[in-house]
Short mmCIF file of C-alpha atoms and ligand atoms in Angstrom, two decimals:
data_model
loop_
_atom_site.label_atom_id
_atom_site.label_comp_id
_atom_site.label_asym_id
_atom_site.label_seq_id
_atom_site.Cartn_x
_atom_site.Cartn_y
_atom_site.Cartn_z
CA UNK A 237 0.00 0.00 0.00
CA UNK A 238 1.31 3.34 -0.60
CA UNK A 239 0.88 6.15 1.80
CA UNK A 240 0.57 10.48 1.46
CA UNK A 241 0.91 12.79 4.27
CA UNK A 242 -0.30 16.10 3.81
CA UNK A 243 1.26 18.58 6.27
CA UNK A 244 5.08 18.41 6.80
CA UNK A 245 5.44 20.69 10.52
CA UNK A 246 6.47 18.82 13.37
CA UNK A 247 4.44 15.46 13.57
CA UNK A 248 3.88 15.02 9.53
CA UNK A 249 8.15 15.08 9.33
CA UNK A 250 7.90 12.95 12.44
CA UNK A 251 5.43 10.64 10.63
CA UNK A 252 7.68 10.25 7.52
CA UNK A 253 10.67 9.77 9.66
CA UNK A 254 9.52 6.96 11.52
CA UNK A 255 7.56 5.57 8.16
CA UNK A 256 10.92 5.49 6.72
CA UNK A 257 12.65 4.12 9.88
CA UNK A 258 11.34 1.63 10.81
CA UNK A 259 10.03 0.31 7.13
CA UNK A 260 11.30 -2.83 7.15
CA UNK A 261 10.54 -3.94 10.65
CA UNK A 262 6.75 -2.48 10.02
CA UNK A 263 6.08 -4.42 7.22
CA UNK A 264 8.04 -7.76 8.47
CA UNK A 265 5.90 -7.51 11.78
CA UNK A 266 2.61 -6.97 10.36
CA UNK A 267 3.04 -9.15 7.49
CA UNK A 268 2.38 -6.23 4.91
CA UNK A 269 3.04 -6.92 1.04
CA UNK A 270 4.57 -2.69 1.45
CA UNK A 271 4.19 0.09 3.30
CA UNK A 272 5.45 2.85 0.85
CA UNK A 273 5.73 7.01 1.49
CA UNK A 274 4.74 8.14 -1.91
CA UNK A 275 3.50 12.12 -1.48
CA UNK A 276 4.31 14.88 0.74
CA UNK A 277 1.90 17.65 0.03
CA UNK A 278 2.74 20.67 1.76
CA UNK A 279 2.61 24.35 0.46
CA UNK A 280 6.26 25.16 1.54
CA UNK A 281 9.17 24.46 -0.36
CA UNK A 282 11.62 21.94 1.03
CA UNK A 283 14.42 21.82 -1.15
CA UNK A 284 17.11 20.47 1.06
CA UNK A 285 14.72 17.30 2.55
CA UNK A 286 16.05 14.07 1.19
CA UNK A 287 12.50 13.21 0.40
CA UNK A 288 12.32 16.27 -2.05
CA UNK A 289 11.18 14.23 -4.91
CA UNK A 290 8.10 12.90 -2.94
CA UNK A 291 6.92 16.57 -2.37
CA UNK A 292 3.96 17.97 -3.99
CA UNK A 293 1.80 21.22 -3.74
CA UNK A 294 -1.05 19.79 -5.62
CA UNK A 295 -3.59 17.79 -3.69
CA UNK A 296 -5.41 15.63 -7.04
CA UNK A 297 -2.26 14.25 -7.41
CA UNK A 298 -2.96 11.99 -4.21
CA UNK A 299 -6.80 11.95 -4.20
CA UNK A 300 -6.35 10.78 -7.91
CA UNK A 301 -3.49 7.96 -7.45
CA UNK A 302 -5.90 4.99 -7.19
CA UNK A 303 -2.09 3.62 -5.69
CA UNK A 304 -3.02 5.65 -2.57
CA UNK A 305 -4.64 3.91 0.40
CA UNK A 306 -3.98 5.74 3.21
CA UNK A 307 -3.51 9.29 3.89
CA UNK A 308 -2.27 11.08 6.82
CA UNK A 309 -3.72 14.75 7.87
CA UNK A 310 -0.75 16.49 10.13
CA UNK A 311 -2.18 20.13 8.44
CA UNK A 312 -3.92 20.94 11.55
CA UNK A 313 -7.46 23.27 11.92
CA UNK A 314 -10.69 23.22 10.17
CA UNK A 315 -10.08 24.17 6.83
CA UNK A 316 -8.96 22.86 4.15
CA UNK A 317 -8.46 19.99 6.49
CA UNK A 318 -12.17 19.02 6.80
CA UNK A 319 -12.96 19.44 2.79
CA UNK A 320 -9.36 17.34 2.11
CA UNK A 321 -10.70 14.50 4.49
CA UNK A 322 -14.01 14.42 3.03
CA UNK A 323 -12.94 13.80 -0.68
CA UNK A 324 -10.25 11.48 0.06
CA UNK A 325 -12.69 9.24 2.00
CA UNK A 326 -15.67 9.75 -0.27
CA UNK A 327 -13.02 8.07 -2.81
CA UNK A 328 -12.39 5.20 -0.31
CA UNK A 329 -9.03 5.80 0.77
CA UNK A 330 -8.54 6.26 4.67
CA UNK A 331 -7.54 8.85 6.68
CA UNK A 332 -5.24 8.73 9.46
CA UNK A 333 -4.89 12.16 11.57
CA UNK A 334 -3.55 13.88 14.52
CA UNK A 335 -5.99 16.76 14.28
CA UNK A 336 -8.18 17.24 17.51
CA UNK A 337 -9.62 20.47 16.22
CA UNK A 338 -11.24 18.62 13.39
CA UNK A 339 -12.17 15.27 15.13
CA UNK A 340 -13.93 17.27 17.90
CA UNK A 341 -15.83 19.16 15.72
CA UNK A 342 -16.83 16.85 12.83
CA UNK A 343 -15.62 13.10 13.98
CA UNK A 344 -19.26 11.97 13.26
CA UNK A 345 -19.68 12.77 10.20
CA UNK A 346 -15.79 11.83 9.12
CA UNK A 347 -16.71 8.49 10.78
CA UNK A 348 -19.78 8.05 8.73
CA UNK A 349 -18.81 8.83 5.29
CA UNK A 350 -15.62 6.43 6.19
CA UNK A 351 -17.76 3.27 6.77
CA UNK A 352 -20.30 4.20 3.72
CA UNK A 353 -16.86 4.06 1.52
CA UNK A 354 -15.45 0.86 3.09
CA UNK A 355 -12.18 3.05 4.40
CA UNK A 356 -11.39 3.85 7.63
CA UNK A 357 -11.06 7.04 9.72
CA UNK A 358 -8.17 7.17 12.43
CA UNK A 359 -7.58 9.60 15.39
CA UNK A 360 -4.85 7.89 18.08
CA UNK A 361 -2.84 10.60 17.81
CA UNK A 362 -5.82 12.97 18.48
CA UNK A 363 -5.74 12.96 22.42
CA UNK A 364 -2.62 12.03 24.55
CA UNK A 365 0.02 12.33 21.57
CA UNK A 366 2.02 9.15 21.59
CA UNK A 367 -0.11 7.62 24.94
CA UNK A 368 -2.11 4.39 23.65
CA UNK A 369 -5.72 5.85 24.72
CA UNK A 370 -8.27 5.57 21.98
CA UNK A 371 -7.66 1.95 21.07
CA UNK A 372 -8.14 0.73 24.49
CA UNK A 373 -11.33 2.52 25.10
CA UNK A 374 -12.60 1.20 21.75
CA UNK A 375 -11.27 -2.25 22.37
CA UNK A 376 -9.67 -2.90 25.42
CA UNK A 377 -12.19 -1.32 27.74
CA UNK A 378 -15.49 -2.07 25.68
CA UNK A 379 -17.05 -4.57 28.29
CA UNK A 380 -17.28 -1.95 30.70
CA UNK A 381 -19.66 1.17 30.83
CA UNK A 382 -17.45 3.86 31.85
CA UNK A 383 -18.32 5.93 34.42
CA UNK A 384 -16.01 8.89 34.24
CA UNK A 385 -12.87 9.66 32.24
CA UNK A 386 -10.61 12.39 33.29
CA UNK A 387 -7.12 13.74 32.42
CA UNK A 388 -4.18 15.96 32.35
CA UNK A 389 -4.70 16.48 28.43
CA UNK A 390 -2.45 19.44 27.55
CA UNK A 391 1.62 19.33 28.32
CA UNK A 392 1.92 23.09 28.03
CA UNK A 393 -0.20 23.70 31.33
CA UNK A 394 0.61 21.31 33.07
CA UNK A 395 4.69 22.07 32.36
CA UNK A 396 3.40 26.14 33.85
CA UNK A 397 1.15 24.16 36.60
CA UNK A 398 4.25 22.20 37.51
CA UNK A 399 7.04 25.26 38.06
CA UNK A 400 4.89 27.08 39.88
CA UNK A 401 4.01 23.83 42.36
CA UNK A 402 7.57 22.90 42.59
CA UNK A 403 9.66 26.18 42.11
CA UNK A 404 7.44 29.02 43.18
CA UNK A 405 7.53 30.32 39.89
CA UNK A 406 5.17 32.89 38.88
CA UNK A 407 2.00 32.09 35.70
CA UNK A 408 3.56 34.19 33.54
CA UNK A 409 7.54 33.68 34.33
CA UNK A 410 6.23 29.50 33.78
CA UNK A 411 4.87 30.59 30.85
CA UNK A 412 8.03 32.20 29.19
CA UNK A 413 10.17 29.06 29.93
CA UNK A 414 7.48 26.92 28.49
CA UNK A 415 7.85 29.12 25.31
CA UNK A 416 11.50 29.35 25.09
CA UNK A 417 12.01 25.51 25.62
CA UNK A 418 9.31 24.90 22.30
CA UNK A 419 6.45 23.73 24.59
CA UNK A 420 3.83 26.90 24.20
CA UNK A 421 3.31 27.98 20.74
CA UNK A 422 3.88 31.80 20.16
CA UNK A 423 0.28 32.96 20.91
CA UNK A 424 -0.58 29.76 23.75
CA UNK A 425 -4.15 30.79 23.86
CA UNK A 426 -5.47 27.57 23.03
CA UNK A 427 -3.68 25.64 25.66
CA UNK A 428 -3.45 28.29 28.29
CA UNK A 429 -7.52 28.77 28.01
CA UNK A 430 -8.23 25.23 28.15
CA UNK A 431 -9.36 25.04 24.47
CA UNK A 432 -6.54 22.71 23.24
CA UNK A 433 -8.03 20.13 26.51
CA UNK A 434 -11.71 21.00 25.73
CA UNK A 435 -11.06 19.37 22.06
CA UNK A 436 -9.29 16.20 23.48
CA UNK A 437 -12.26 15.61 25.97
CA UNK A 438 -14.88 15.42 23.66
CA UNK A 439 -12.80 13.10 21.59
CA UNK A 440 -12.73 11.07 25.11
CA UNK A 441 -16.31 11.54 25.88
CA UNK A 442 -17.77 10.92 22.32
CA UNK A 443 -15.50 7.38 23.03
CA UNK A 444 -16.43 7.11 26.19
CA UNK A 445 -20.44 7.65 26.29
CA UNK A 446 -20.91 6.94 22.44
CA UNK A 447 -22.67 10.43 21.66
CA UNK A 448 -20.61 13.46 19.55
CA UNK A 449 -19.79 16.14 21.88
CA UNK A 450 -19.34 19.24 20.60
CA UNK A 451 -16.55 21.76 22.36
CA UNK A 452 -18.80 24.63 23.01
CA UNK A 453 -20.48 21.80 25.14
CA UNK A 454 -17.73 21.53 27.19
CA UNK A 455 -17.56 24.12 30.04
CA UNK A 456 -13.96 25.51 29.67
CA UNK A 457 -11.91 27.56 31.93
CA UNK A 458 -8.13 27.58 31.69
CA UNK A 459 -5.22 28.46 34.31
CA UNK A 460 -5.00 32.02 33.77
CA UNK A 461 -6.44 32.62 37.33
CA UNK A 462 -4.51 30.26 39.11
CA UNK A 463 -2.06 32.20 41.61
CA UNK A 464 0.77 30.96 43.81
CA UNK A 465 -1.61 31.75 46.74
CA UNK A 466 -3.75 28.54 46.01
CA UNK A 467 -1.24 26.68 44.94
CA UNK A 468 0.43 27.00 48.92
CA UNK A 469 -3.19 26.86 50.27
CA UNK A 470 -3.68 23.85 47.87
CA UNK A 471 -0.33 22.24 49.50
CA UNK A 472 -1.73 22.63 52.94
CA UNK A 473 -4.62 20.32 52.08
CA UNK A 474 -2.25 17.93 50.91
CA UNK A 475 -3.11 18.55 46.94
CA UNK A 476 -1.77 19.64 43.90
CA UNK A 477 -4.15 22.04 41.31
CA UNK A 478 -3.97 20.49 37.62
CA UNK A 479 -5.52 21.10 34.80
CA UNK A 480 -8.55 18.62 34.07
CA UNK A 481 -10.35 17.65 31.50
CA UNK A 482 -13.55 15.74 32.38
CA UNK A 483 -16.28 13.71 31.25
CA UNK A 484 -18.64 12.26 33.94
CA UNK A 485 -22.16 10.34 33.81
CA UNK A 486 -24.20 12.21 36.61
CA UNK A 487 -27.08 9.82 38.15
CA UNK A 488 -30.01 11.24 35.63
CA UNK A 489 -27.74 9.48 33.13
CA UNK A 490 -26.59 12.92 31.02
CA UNK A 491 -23.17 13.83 31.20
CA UNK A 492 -21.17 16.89 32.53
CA UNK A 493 -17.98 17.63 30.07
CA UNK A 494 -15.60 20.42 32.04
CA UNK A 495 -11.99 21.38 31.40
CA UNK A 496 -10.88 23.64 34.64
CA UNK A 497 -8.40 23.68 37.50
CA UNK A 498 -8.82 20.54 39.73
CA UNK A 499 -7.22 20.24 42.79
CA UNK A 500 -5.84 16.88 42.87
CA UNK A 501 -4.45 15.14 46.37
CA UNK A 502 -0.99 13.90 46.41
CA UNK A 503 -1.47 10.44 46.68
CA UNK A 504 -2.94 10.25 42.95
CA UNK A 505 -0.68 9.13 39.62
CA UNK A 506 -2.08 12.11 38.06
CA UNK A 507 -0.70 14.44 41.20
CA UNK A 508 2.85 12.88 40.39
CA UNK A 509 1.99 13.76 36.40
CA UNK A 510 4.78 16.55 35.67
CA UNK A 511 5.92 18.67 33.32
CA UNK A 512 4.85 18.11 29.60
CA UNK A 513 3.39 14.69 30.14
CA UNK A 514 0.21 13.71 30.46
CA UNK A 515 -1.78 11.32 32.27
CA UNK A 516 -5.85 9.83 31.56
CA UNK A 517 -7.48 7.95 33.95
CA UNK A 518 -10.39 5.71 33.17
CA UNK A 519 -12.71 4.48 35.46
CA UNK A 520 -14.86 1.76 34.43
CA UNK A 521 -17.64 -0.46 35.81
CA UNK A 522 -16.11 -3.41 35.73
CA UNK A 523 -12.35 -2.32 35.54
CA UNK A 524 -12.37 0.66 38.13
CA UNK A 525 -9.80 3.10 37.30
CA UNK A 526 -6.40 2.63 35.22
CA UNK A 527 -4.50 5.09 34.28
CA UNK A 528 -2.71 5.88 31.26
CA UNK A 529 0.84 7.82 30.94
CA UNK A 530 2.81 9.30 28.84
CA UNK A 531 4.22 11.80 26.28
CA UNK A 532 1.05 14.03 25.14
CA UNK A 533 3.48 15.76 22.49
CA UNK A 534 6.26 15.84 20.55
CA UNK A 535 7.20 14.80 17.05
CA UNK A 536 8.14 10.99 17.30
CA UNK A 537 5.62 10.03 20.16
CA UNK A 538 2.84 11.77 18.02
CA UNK A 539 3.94 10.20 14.73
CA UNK A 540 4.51 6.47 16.70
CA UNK A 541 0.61 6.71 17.01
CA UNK A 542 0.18 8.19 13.71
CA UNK A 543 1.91 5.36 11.79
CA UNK A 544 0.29 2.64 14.30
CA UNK A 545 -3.14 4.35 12.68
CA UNK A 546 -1.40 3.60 9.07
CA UNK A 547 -0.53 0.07 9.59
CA UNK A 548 -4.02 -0.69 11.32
CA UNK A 549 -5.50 0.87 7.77
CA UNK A 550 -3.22 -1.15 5.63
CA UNK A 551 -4.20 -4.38 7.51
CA UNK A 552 -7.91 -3.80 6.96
CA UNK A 553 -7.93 -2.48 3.28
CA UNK A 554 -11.75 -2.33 2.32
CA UNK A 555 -13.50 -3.20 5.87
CA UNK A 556 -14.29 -0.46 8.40
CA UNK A 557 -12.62 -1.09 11.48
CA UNK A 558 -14.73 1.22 13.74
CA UNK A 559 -17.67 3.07 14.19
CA UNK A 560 -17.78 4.13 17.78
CA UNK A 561 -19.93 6.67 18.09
CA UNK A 562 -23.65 8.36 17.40
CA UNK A 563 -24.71 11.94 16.28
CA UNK A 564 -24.91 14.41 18.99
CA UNK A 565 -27.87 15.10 21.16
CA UNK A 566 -28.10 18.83 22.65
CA UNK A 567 -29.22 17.37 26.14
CA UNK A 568 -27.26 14.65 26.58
CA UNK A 569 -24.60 17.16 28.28
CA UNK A 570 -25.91 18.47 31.26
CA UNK A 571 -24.72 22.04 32.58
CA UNK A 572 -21.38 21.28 34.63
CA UNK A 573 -22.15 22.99 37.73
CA UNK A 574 -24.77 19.60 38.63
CA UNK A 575 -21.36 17.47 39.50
CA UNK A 576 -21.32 17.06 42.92
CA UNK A 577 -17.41 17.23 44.41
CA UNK A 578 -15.71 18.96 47.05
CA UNK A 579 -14.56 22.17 46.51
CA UNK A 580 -11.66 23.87 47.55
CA UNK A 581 -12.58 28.17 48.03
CA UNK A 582 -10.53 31.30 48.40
CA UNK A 583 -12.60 34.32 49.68
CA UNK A 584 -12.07 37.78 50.76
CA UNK A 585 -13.85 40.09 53.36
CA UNK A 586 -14.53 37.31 55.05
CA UNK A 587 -15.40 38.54 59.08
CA UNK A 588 -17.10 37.04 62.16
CA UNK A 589 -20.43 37.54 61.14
CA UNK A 590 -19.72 35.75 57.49
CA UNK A 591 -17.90 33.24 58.73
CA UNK A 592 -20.71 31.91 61.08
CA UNK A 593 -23.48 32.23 57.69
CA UNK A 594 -20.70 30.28 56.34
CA UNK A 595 -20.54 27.85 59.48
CA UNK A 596 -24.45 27.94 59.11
CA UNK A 597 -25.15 27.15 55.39
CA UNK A 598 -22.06 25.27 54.54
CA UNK A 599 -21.49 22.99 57.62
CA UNK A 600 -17.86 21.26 57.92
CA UNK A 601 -15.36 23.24 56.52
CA UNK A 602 -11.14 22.20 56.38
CA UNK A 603 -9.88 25.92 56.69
CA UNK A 604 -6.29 26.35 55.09
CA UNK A 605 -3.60 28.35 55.79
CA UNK A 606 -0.45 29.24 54.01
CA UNK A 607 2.73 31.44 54.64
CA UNK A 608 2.44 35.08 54.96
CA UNK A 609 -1.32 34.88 54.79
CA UNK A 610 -2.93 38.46 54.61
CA UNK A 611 -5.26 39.18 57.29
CA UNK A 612 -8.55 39.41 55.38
CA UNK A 613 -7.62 36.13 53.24
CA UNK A 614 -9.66 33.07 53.73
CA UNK A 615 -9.50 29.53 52.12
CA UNK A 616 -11.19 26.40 52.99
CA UNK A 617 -12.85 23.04 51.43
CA UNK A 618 -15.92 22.18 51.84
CA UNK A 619 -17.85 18.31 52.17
CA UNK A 620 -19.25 16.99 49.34
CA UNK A 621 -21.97 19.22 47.31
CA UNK A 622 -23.29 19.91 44.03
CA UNK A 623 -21.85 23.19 42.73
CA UNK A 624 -24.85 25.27 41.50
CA UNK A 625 -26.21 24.76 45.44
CA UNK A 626 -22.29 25.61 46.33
CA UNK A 627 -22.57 28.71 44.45
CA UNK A 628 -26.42 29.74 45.56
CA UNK A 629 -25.43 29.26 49.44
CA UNK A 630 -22.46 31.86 48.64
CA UNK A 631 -23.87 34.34 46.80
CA UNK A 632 -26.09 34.20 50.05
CA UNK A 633 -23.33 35.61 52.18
CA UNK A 634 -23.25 39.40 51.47
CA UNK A 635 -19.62 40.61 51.89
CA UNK A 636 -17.57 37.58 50.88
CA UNK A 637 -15.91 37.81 47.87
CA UNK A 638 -14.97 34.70 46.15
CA UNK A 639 -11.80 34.65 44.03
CA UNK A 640 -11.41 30.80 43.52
CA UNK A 641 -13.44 28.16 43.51
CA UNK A 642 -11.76 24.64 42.08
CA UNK A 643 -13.39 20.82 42.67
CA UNK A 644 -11.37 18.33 44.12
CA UNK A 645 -11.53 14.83 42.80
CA UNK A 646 -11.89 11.70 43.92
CA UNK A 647 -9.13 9.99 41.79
N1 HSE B 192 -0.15 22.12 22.69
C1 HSE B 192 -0.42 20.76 23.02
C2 HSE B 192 0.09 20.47 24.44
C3 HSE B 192 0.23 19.85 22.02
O1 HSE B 192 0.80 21.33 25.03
O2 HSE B 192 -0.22 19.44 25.01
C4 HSE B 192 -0.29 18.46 21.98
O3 HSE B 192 -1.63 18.37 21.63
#
């Protein structure tokens, strides 16, 4: 079978490198006829690659090489991406991608128009970079209903999370060295507001509860907020604050989809989760929770589950390996704020007579304190309750003013 990749940045050079690699071994192991890199289609010039003669700017040369069987999208956003995918698998060959944005938003209908043209439609690479995740919860996992599936989703934020847990360092000094070191892109809005996580969750979810779910379903709040002041009242509780990503089956049996700042206690694989890597924990009915680890980024771990995609296509030419999923439903996701948790709260103007409404409408509260603690600061977690009534008993208690409010899990 020969193979295209359209998109030569980081992972589509990563793809090719590791396609040429590790040819012979791939096609010995799986018992392929040949696995062969035929196109690069990217709109830059390359002229010093040694694969310059494989390099095309015109996309009918692939979509019309009947030779072509699989095709891997490393462009990245929406467009052309979306209308690419479509024609290639409307002509049967299948796509293999690392491109969240687009899976998120039209995985369904990709899916679909892969099984009416016998090809297949990939997306390991999609969530986790190089971390095995989709294929277990389509395979591995399938006897169990799952019951919640959370994660540390985005290395960026959790590499800024990390410096300031461990060195003190300040958001936007974390930030800087995440930049200079390659991890943050340029403008890190999508990682640093959560967007980059909201994507891979509804990959997870749509998996995971076999309904699309769109992003703007997904309530999203990133680390922008997040000050070294929780992070030492966060240590006092024994708890780190990551970012989450979140998919959970609430007892009317909708499900709440949130990316935010978690606080996370130290006794929990994803607490020990540091740096760029990231970590997904699945908890199922049968299996209860595993957890699964690993480099979320990076050229070669993307492109090892990028070309695993390619061999699974070239060892089920013309049969449509998966399905997994149905067309979204606008109430299946239920407004976040009905997951019950504890919550971990940092208030202001907090004085005697708040503090006993508190006392009164709150019951048991864990106060915190940290090091050089201003006088009028006050932080404390709360037992178990859903957030909306969280939020409704605090916006009882006139003065307080509330300046963080983060769950804390149970895994
Ligand atoms: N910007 C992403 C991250 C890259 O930092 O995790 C991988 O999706």
């Amino acid at each position: 079978m020969k193979v295209a990749v359209i998109g030569y940045g980081t992972v589509g050079s990563g793809v090719v490198e590791v396609l040429l690699r590790n040819h012979d071994t791939i096609v010995r192991r799986n018992s392929l006829d040949e696995l062969e890199l035929k196109y690069i289609l990217d709109i830059r010039d390359f002229p010093l690659d040694p694969n310059k003669e494989k390099f095309t700017k015109d996309f009918n040369d692939i979509l019309n090489d009947e030779e072509v069987g699989v095709v891997v999208e490393t462009m990245g956003g929406i467009h052309p991406a979306f209308e690419f995918t479509s024609q290639l698998l409307s002509k049967g060959k299948s796509v293999v991608t690392s491109n969240k944005e687009l899976v998120a938003q039209k995985g369904f209908e990709l899916l679909n128009l892969a099984k009416e043209n016998k090809a297949n439609y990939m997306f390991e690479a999609s969530v986790g970079g190089g971390i095995p995740i989709i294929r277990p919860i389509n395979n591995c996992l399938s006897a169990n209903e799952i019951i919640e599936i959370a994660g540390i989703l985005n290395g960026t934020t959790n590499y800024i999370l990390t410096k300031m847990i461990n060195d003190g360092m300040s958001m936007d000094e974390a930030l800087m060295r995440a930049q200079q070191k390659g991890y943050a892109e340029k403008d890190p809005t999508a990682d640093i507001e959560g967007i980059d996580a909201g994507r891979k969750i509804c990959i997870l979810a749509d998996l995971a509860f076999g309904k699309h779910v769109f992003p703007d379903q997904v309530y999203t709040q990133g680390i922008r907020d997040i000050t070294l002041e929780d992070v030492e009242f966060v240590k006092d509780f024994g708890g780190v604050i990551k970012l989450i990503g979140s998919a959970k089956r609430i007892p009317d049996g909708r499900i709440c989809a949130q990316v935010r700042p978690s606080v996370i206690l130290k006794n929990s694989q994803l607490a020990t989760t540091s740096g760029v890597f990231n970590a997904i924990l699945v908890r199922g009915n049968a299996l209860g929770d595993a957890v699964f680890y690993g480099r979320g980024a990076g050229k070669l771990p993307t492109a090892s589950a990028v070309v695993a995609d390619v061999i699974d296509c070239a060892r089920h030419q013309g049969k449509t390996k998966i399905l997994p999923w149905g067309e979204n439903e606008k109430d299946f996701v239920a407004p976040n704020d009905l997951i019950s948790a504890r919550f971990y709260v940092r208030a202001y103007n907090v004085n005697d007579g708040s503090l006993a409404e508190l006392d009164r409408l709150l019951g048991n509260i864990r106060v915190l304190e940290r090091k050089n603690q201003s006088p009028d600061e006050f932080a404390f977690v709360t037992e178990e309750i859903v957030e909306k009534d969280l939020r409704e008993k605090l916006g009882k208690i006139g003065s307080v003013e509330i300046k963080s409010l983060i769950p804390v899990t149970d895994y």
